């Protein structure tokens, strides 16, 4: 396995949300309390993992069917597609893309989620895929619902899908969230508003793509993920190469 000739690109702290954002209450506990150390990357961070298509199941990318027991899940049938791109607009192939989300009622299939919306017995809320030679990916799901959270009185999260991208090294897992165009809760969301640059916030909003919609079946949204450069997608952990 080849080893990169240089270290991974560090995050751009001019765009990335600060670790401590008072408007997002949870950051009070999660933000660093001491100065950060700059450490040289180790060989274990440069190498592995390698994900192959043979490791994925045939329904891993289909959230409508990969957990279905007695029928398909309830909700607005939705296709999400896009490309993983580098800073020059070139597709990044063989990138593992993992997604997870709440169901159409706004509830996660997780033991710690106690929101009063019902659990959908036919929806697991997780999927994964590997980008093709052009960097493209696509999956089917139901549009997630909004849900309340205890950031402040009457605080709600907009509909969103979590994304995780894994590159060629262990230090290259990037995590972000995708929002849906036209959601009125986005301007009031305490998490997306931790991003200081309005243009960077907009890059997390997927536009409606009727050209990719399936007639009489599903609407579609396009979400391109840019890994580096001035138009990079904002990630929750760091801005670095993939």
PDB file of C-alpha atoms in Angstrom:
ATOM      1  CA  UNK A   1       0.000   0.000   0.000  1.00  0.00           C
ATOM      2  CA  UNK A   2       1.368   3.377  -0.981  1.00  0.00           C
ATOM      3  CA  UNK A   3       1.968   6.037   1.642  1.00  0.00           C
ATOM      4  CA  UNK A   4       1.033   9.700   0.935  1.00  0.00           C
ATOM      5  CA  UNK A   5       4.000  12.003   0.417  1.00  0.00           C
ATOM      6  CA  UNK A   6       2.600  14.693   2.707  1.00  0.00           C
ATOM      7  CA  UNK A   7       0.448  14.924   5.778  1.00  0.00           C
ATOM      8  CA  UNK A   8      -3.299  15.371   5.653  1.00  0.00           C
ATOM      9  CA  UNK A   9      -4.540  18.914   5.128  1.00  0.00           C
ATOM     10  CA  UNK A  10      -5.525  20.636   8.353  1.00  0.00           C
ATOM     11  CA  UNK A  11      -8.941  22.185   8.861  1.00  0.00           C
ATOM     12  CA  UNK A  12      -9.571  25.769   7.840  1.00  0.00           C
ATOM     13  CA  UNK A  13     -10.356  27.428  11.156  1.00  0.00           C
ATOM     14  CA  UNK A  14     -11.554  30.541   9.360  1.00  0.00           C
ATOM     15  CA  UNK A  15     -14.625  28.655   8.105  1.00  0.00           C
ATOM     16  CA  UNK A  16     -15.064  25.786  10.519  1.00  0.00           C
ATOM     17  CA  UNK A  17     -17.424  26.357  13.469  1.00  0.00           C
ATOM     18  CA  UNK A  18     -15.626  27.187  16.709  1.00  0.00           C
ATOM     19  CA  UNK A  19     -15.483  24.398  19.257  1.00  0.00           C
ATOM     20  CA  UNK A  20     -17.354  26.532  21.770  1.00  0.00           C
ATOM     21  CA  UNK A  21     -20.579  28.008  20.374  1.00  0.00           C
ATOM     22  CA  UNK A  22     -22.813  29.303  23.217  1.00  0.00           C
ATOM     23  CA  UNK A  23     -25.923  29.149  21.024  1.00  0.00           C
ATOM     24  CA  UNK A  24     -25.482  25.373  20.800  1.00  0.00           C
ATOM     25  CA  UNK A  25     -25.699  24.264  24.420  1.00  0.00           C
ATOM     26  CA  UNK A  26     -24.017  20.872  23.960  1.00  0.00           C
ATOM     27  CA  UNK A  27     -20.793  22.527  22.785  1.00  0.00           C
ATOM     28  CA  UNK A  28     -20.272  23.753  26.368  1.00  0.00           C
ATOM     29  CA  UNK A  29     -19.442  20.183  27.374  1.00  0.00           C
ATOM     30  CA  UNK A  30     -17.878  19.016  24.104  1.00  0.00           C
ATOM     31  CA  UNK A  31     -15.519  21.913  23.388  1.00  0.00           C
ATOM     32  CA  UNK A  32     -11.820  21.612  24.332  1.00  0.00           C
ATOM     33  CA  UNK A  33     -10.853  23.204  27.631  1.00  0.00           C
ATOM     34  CA  UNK A  34      -7.095  23.222  26.957  1.00  0.00           C
ATOM     35  CA  UNK A  35      -5.006  24.417  24.017  1.00  0.00           C
ATOM     36  CA  UNK A  36      -4.838  21.872  21.188  1.00  0.00           C
ATOM     37  CA  UNK A  37      -1.589  20.073  20.335  1.00  0.00           C
ATOM     38  CA  UNK A  38      -0.288  19.807  16.776  1.00  0.00           C
ATOM     39  CA  UNK A  39       0.985  16.272  16.234  1.00  0.00           C
ATOM     40  CA  UNK A  40       2.688  14.745  13.220  1.00  0.00           C
ATOM     41  CA  UNK A  41       0.610  12.076  11.479  1.00  0.00           C
ATOM     42  CA  UNK A  42       1.657   8.513  12.190  1.00  0.00           C
ATOM     43  CA  UNK A  43       1.963   5.660   9.686  1.00  0.00           C
ATOM     44  CA  UNK A  44      -1.218   4.080  11.062  1.00  0.00           C
ATOM     45  CA  UNK A  45      -3.130   7.234  10.115  1.00  0.00           C
ATOM     46  CA  UNK A  46      -1.723   7.283   6.577  1.00  0.00           C
ATOM     47  CA  UNK A  47      -2.579   3.671   5.769  1.00  0.00           C
ATOM     48  CA  UNK A  48      -5.857   1.767   5.582  1.00  0.00           C
ATOM     49  CA  UNK A  49      -8.689   1.078   5.702  1.00  0.00           C
ATOM     50  CA  UNK A  50      -9.612  -0.225   2.253  1.00  0.00           C
ATOM     51  CA  UNK A  51     -13.317  -0.817   1.656  1.00  0.00           C
ATOM     52  CA  UNK A  52     -14.415  -3.116  -1.150  1.00  0.00           C
ATOM     53  CA  UNK A  53     -17.781  -3.374  -2.865  1.00  0.00           C
ATOM     54  CA  UNK A  54     -17.910  -7.039  -1.964  1.00  0.00           C
ATOM     55  CA  UNK A  55     -18.344  -6.043   1.689  1.00  0.00           C
ATOM     56  CA  UNK A  56     -21.664  -4.310   0.990  1.00  0.00           C
ATOM     57  CA  UNK A  57     -25.020  -6.028   0.822  1.00  0.00           C
ATOM     58  CA  UNK A  58     -27.348  -5.580  -2.182  1.00  0.00           C
ATOM     59  CA  UNK A  59     -29.785  -3.433  -0.162  1.00  0.00           C
ATOM     60  CA  UNK A  60     -27.304  -1.445   1.912  1.00  0.00           C
ATOM     61  CA  UNK A  61     -28.031   1.686  -0.172  1.00  0.00           C
ATOM     62  CA  UNK A  62     -31.816   1.220  -0.084  1.00  0.00           C
ATOM     63  CA  UNK A  63     -33.233   2.452   3.229  1.00  0.00           C
ATOM     64  CA  UNK A  64     -36.746   1.701   1.975  1.00  0.00           C
ATOM     65  CA  UNK A  65     -36.039  -2.015   1.918  1.00  0.00           C
ATOM     66  CA  UNK A  66     -32.951  -2.838   3.982  1.00  0.00           C
ATOM     67  CA  UNK A  67     -34.912  -3.035   7.265  1.00  0.00           C
ATOM     68  CA  UNK A  68     -38.384  -3.797   5.933  1.00  0.00           C
ATOM     69  CA  UNK A  69     -40.190  -6.603   7.780  1.00  0.00           C
ATOM     70  CA  UNK A  70     -43.906  -6.446   6.940  1.00  0.00           C
ATOM     71  CA  UNK A  71     -43.935  -3.701   4.297  1.00  0.00           C
ATOM     72  CA  UNK A  72     -42.170  -0.521   3.296  1.00  0.00           C
ATOM     73  CA  UNK A  73     -41.656   2.376   5.742  1.00  0.00           C
ATOM     74  CA  UNK A  74     -44.115   5.240   6.057  1.00  0.00           C
ATOM     75  CA  UNK A  75     -43.089   8.632   4.733  1.00  0.00           C
ATOM     76  CA  UNK A  76     -42.229  10.738   1.721  1.00  0.00           C
ATOM     77  CA  UNK A  77     -40.235   8.502  -0.615  1.00  0.00           C
ATOM     78  CA  UNK A  78     -36.997  10.291  -1.446  1.00  0.00           C
ATOM     79  CA  UNK A  79     -33.902   9.777  -3.593  1.00  0.00           C
ATOM     80  CA  UNK A  80     -30.669  11.466  -2.496  1.00  0.00           C
ATOM     81  CA  UNK A  81     -27.804  11.514  -4.965  1.00  0.00           C
ATOM     82  CA  UNK A  82     -24.650  13.456  -5.710  1.00  0.00           C
ATOM     83  CA  UNK A  83     -20.917  13.202  -6.148  1.00  0.00           C
ATOM     84  CA  UNK A  84     -17.925  13.289  -3.836  1.00  0.00           C
ATOM     85  CA  UNK A  85     -15.525  15.810  -5.373  1.00  0.00           C
ATOM     86  CA  UNK A  86     -12.029  17.159  -4.781  1.00  0.00           C
ATOM     87  CA  UNK A  87     -11.157  20.856  -4.863  1.00  0.00           C
ATOM     88  CA  UNK A  88     -10.846  20.790  -8.665  1.00  0.00           C
ATOM     89  CA  UNK A  89     -14.276  19.272  -9.236  1.00  0.00           C
ATOM     90  CA  UNK A  90     -12.939  15.802  -9.979  1.00  0.00           C
ATOM     91  CA  UNK A  91     -14.899  12.838  -8.686  1.00  0.00           C
ATOM     92  CA  UNK A  92     -13.338  10.817  -5.864  1.00  0.00           C
ATOM     93  CA  UNK A  93     -14.010   7.110  -6.512  1.00  0.00           C
ATOM     94  CA  UNK A  94     -14.201   4.241  -4.000  1.00  0.00           C
ATOM     95  CA  UNK A  95     -15.218   6.448  -1.067  1.00  0.00           C
ATOM     96  CA  UNK A  96     -17.312   4.734   1.590  1.00  0.00           C
ATOM     97  CA  UNK A  97     -20.406   6.871   2.243  1.00  0.00           C
ATOM     98  CA  UNK A  98     -22.499   5.971   5.309  1.00  0.00           C
ATOM     99  CA  UNK A  99     -25.791   7.676   6.210  1.00  0.00           C
ATOM    100  CA  UNK A 100     -28.153   7.623   9.182  1.00  0.00           C
ATOM    101  CA  UNK A 101     -31.335   9.534   9.983  1.00  0.00           C
ATOM    102  CA  UNK A 102     -34.603   9.755  11.889  1.00  0.00           C
ATOM    103  CA  UNK A 103     -37.768   8.251  10.456  1.00  0.00           C
ATOM    104  CA  UNK A 104     -40.602  10.256   8.899  1.00  0.00           C
ATOM    105  CA  UNK A 105     -41.932  11.076  12.377  1.00  0.00           C
ATOM    106  CA  UNK A 106     -38.598  12.452  13.556  1.00  0.00           C
ATOM    107  CA  UNK A 107     -37.512   9.511  15.718  1.00  0.00           C
ATOM    108  CA  UNK A 108     -34.270   7.542  15.555  1.00  0.00           C
ATOM    109  CA  UNK A 109     -34.138   3.805  16.065  1.00  0.00           C
ATOM    110  CA  UNK A 110     -31.950   4.207  19.126  1.00  0.00           C
ATOM    111  CA  UNK A 111     -32.585   3.238  22.734  1.00  0.00           C
ATOM    112  CA  UNK A 112     -31.771   6.740  23.954  1.00  0.00           C
ATOM    113  CA  UNK A 113     -34.312   8.415  21.667  1.00  0.00           C
ATOM    114  CA  UNK A 114     -37.455   8.878  23.745  1.00  0.00           C
ATOM    115  CA  UNK A 115     -39.323  11.292  21.468  1.00  0.00           C
ATOM    116  CA  UNK A 116     -43.038  10.478  21.505  1.00  0.00           C
ATOM    117  CA  UNK A 117     -43.196   9.862  17.724  1.00  0.00           C
ATOM    118  CA  UNK A 118     -43.627   6.121  17.004  1.00  0.00           C
ATOM    119  CA  UNK A 119     -40.853   3.854  15.790  1.00  0.00           C
ATOM    120  CA  UNK A 120     -41.456   2.621  12.249  1.00  0.00           C
ATOM    121  CA  UNK A 121     -41.120  -1.197  12.340  1.00  0.00           C
ATOM    122  CA  UNK A 122     -39.983  -1.217   8.711  1.00  0.00           C
ATOM    123  CA  UNK A 123     -37.351   1.514   8.883  1.00  0.00           C
ATOM    124  CA  UNK A 124     -33.858   1.150  10.322  1.00  0.00           C
ATOM    125  CA  UNK A 125     -32.547   4.545   9.289  1.00  0.00           C
ATOM    126  CA  UNK A 126     -29.045   3.467   8.205  1.00  0.00           C
ATOM    127  CA  UNK A 127     -27.377   2.777   4.878  1.00  0.00           C
ATOM    128  CA  UNK A 128     -24.041   2.751   3.106  1.00  0.00           C
ATOM    129  CA  UNK A 129     -22.585   2.797  -0.387  1.00  0.00           C
ATOM    130  CA  UNK A 130     -19.266   3.248  -2.237  1.00  0.00           C
ATOM    131  CA  UNK A 131     -18.826   5.948  -4.859  1.00  0.00           C
ATOM    132  CA  UNK A 132     -18.319   4.806  -8.448  1.00  0.00           C
ATOM    133  CA  UNK A 133     -15.460   5.756 -10.778  1.00  0.00           C
ATOM    134  CA  UNK A 134     -16.925   9.255 -11.208  1.00  0.00           C
ATOM    135  CA  UNK A 135     -17.414   9.824  -7.473  1.00  0.00           C
ATOM    136  CA  UNK A 136     -21.190   9.386  -7.727  1.00  0.00           C
ATOM    137  CA  UNK A 137     -23.449   7.884  -5.060  1.00  0.00           C
ATOM    138  CA  UNK A 138     -27.214   7.491  -4.615  1.00  0.00           C
ATOM    139  CA  UNK A 139     -29.662   5.999  -2.116  1.00  0.00           C
ATOM    140  CA  UNK A 140     -33.399   5.722  -1.474  1.00  0.00           C
ATOM    141  CA  UNK A 141     -35.020   6.620   1.812  1.00  0.00           C
ATOM    142  CA  UNK A 142     -37.954   8.452   3.387  1.00  0.00           C
ATOM    143  CA  UNK A 143     -37.620  12.127   4.151  1.00  0.00           C
ATOM    144  CA  UNK A 144     -36.846  12.434   7.872  1.00  0.00           C
ATOM    145  CA  UNK A 145     -39.120  14.410  10.142  1.00  0.00           C
ATOM    146  CA  UNK A 146     -38.207  17.344  12.362  1.00  0.00           C
ATOM    147  CA  UNK A 147     -37.873  16.699  16.091  1.00  0.00           C
ATOM    148  CA  UNK A 148     -37.495  18.741  19.286  1.00  0.00           C
ATOM    149  CA  UNK A 149     -34.291  18.797  21.308  1.00  0.00           C
ATOM    150  CA  UNK A 150     -33.379  20.426  24.589  1.00  0.00           C
ATOM    151  CA  UNK A 151     -31.155  23.239  23.381  1.00  0.00           C
ATOM    152  CA  UNK A 152     -33.604  25.962  24.452  1.00  0.00           C
ATOM    153  CA  UNK A 153     -37.363  26.307  24.886  1.00  0.00           C
ATOM    154  CA  UNK A 154     -39.219  25.009  21.814  1.00  0.00           C
ATOM    155  CA  UNK A 155     -35.985  24.161  19.969  1.00  0.00           C
ATOM    156  CA  UNK A 156     -36.393  21.933  16.879  1.00  0.00           C
ATOM    157  CA  UNK A 157     -33.998  20.278  14.474  1.00  0.00           C
ATOM    158  CA  UNK A 158     -34.817  20.609  10.774  1.00  0.00           C
ATOM    159  CA  UNK A 159     -35.106  17.493   8.632  1.00  0.00           C
ATOM    160  CA  UNK A 160     -31.554  16.272   8.053  1.00  0.00           C
ATOM    161  CA  UNK A 161     -29.465  13.238   7.147  1.00  0.00           C
ATOM    162  CA  UNK A 162     -26.072  12.487   8.699  1.00  0.00           C
ATOM    163  CA  UNK A 163     -23.202  11.576   6.357  1.00  0.00           C
ATOM    164  CA  UNK A 164     -19.907   9.858   7.126  1.00  0.00           C
ATOM    165  CA  UNK A 165     -17.164   9.571   4.489  1.00  0.00           C
ATOM    166  CA  UNK A 166     -14.143   7.322   4.879  1.00  0.00           C
ATOM    167  CA  UNK A 167     -11.043   7.831   2.721  1.00  0.00           C
ATOM    168  CA  UNK A 168      -7.788   5.943   2.420  1.00  0.00           C
ATOM    169  CA  UNK A 169      -6.585   6.539   5.979  1.00  0.00           C
ATOM    170  CA  UNK A 170      -7.951   6.203   9.504  1.00  0.00           C
ATOM    171  CA  UNK A 171      -7.622   9.965  10.031  1.00  0.00           C
ATOM    172  CA  UNK A 172      -9.821  10.656   7.026  1.00  0.00           C
ATOM    173  CA  UNK A 173     -13.308   9.975   8.354  1.00  0.00           C
ATOM    174  CA  UNK A 174     -15.382  13.090   7.752  1.00  0.00           C
ATOM    175  CA  UNK A 175     -18.865  13.677   9.187  1.00  0.00           C
ATOM    176  CA  UNK A 176     -21.463  16.224   8.107  1.00  0.00           C
ATOM    177  CA  UNK A 177     -25.225  16.782   7.823  1.00  0.00           C
ATOM    178  CA  UNK A 178     -27.448  17.403   4.807  1.00  0.00           C
ATOM    179  CA  UNK A 179     -30.532  19.622   5.006  1.00  0.00           C
ATOM    180  CA  UNK A 180     -33.444  19.927   2.566  1.00  0.00           C
ATOM    181  CA  UNK A 181     -34.154  22.990   0.439  1.00  0.00           C
ATOM    182  CA  UNK A 182     -37.115  25.040   1.604  1.00  0.00           C
ATOM    183  CA  UNK A 183     -37.196  23.814   5.208  1.00  0.00           C
ATOM    184  CA  UNK A 184     -38.353  26.790   7.333  1.00  0.00           C
ATOM    185  CA  UNK A 185     -36.553  25.444  10.408  1.00  0.00           C
ATOM    186  CA  UNK A 186     -33.065  25.763   8.878  1.00  0.00           C
ATOM    187  CA  UNK A 187     -32.568  29.489   9.724  1.00  0.00           C
ATOM    188  CA  UNK A 188     -33.502  28.748  13.351  1.00  0.00           C
ATOM    189  CA  UNK A 189     -31.334  25.649  13.776  1.00  0.00           C
ATOM    190  CA  UNK A 190     -28.811  26.068  16.602  1.00  0.00           C
ATOM    191  CA  UNK A 191     -26.348  23.622  15.029  1.00  0.00           C
ATOM    192  CA  UNK A 192     -26.089  24.901  11.450  1.00  0.00           C
ATOM    193  CA  UNK A 193     -25.889  28.450  12.826  1.00  0.00           C
ATOM    194  CA  UNK A 194     -22.579  27.626  14.515  1.00  0.00           C
ATOM    195  CA  UNK A 195     -21.068  27.995  11.005  1.00  0.00           C
ATOM    196  CA  UNK A 196     -20.105  31.684  10.714  1.00  0.00           C
ATOM    197  CA  UNK A 197     -20.140  31.864   6.891  1.00  0.00           C
ATOM    198  CA  UNK A 198     -23.658  32.001   5.335  1.00  0.00           C
ATOM    199  CA  UNK A 199     -22.335  30.604   2.036  1.00  0.00           C
ATOM    200  CA  UNK A 200     -20.827  27.632   3.864  1.00  0.00           C
ATOM    201  CA  UNK A 201     -24.157  26.990   5.602  1.00  0.00           C
ATOM    202  CA  UNK A 202     -25.904  26.991   2.235  1.00  0.00           C
ATOM    203  CA  UNK A 203     -23.549  24.262   0.954  1.00  0.00           C
ATOM    204  CA  UNK A 204     -25.161  21.892   3.445  1.00  0.00           C
ATOM    205  CA  UNK A 205     -28.634  22.422   1.934  1.00  0.00           C
ATOM    206  CA  UNK A 206     -29.534  19.955  -0.833  1.00  0.00           C
ATOM    207  CA  UNK A 207     -31.649  21.473  -3.634  1.00  0.00           C
ATOM    208  CA  UNK A 208     -34.686  19.716  -5.041  1.00  0.00           C
ATOM    209  CA  UNK A 209     -33.765  17.869  -8.257  1.00  0.00           C
ATOM    210  CA  UNK A 210     -36.877  17.023 -10.254  1.00  0.00           C
ATOM    211  CA  UNK A 211     -34.719  15.711 -13.098  1.00  0.00           C
ATOM    212  CA  UNK A 212     -33.680  12.842 -10.856  1.00  0.00           C
ATOM    213  CA  UNK A 213     -37.136  12.286  -9.357  1.00  0.00           C
ATOM    214  CA  UNK A 214     -38.996   9.063 -10.140  1.00  0.00           C
ATOM    215  CA  UNK A 215     -42.453   9.922 -11.561  1.00  0.00           C
ATOM    216  CA  UNK A 216     -45.342   8.734  -9.385  1.00  0.00           C
ATOM    217  CA  UNK A 217     -42.782   7.407  -6.884  1.00  0.00           C
ATOM    218  CA  UNK A 218     -40.103   9.623  -5.323  1.00  0.00           C
ATOM    219  CA  UNK A 219     -38.832  13.183  -5.162  1.00  0.00           C
ATOM    220  CA  UNK A 220     -35.068  13.685  -5.403  1.00  0.00           C
ATOM    221  CA  UNK A 221     -32.445  15.963  -3.852  1.00  0.00           C
ATOM    222  CA  UNK A 222     -28.870  16.484  -4.972  1.00  0.00           C
ATOM    223  CA  UNK A 223     -26.068  16.765  -2.417  1.00  0.00           C
ATOM    224  CA  UNK A 224     -22.537  17.134  -3.781  1.00  0.00           C
ATOM    225  CA  UNK A 225     -19.808  16.806  -1.168  1.00  0.00           C
ATOM    226  CA  UNK A 226     -16.625  18.803  -1.802  1.00  0.00           C
ATOM    227  CA  UNK A 227     -13.677  17.626   0.254  1.00  0.00           C
ATOM    228  CA  UNK A 228     -11.234  20.524  -0.065  1.00  0.00           C
ATOM    229  CA  UNK A 229     -10.828  24.068  -1.315  1.00  0.00           C
ATOM    230  CA  UNK A 230     -12.806  27.270  -0.930  1.00  0.00           C
ATOM    231  CA  UNK A 231     -16.121  25.531  -1.710  1.00  0.00           C
ATOM    232  CA  UNK A 232     -15.530  22.646   0.666  1.00  0.00           C
ATOM    233  CA  UNK A 233     -18.484  21.071   2.432  1.00  0.00           C
ATOM    234  CA  UNK A 234     -18.427  21.849   6.168  1.00  0.00           C
ATOM    235  CA  UNK A 235     -17.715  18.785   8.287  1.00  0.00           C
ATOM    236  CA  UNK A 236     -18.364  18.325  11.990  1.00  0.00           C
ATOM    237  CA  UNK A 237     -14.895  16.991  12.797  1.00  0.00           C
ATOM    238  CA  UNK A 238     -12.408  18.559  10.364  1.00  0.00           C
ATOM    239  CA  UNK A 239     -11.713  19.923   6.897  1.00  0.00           C
ATOM    240  CA  UNK A 240      -9.081  17.724   5.321  1.00  0.00           C
ATOM    241  CA  UNK A 241      -8.351  15.732   2.224  1.00  0.00           C
ATOM    242  CA  UNK A 242      -9.961  12.411   1.410  1.00  0.00           C
TER     243      UNK A 242
END
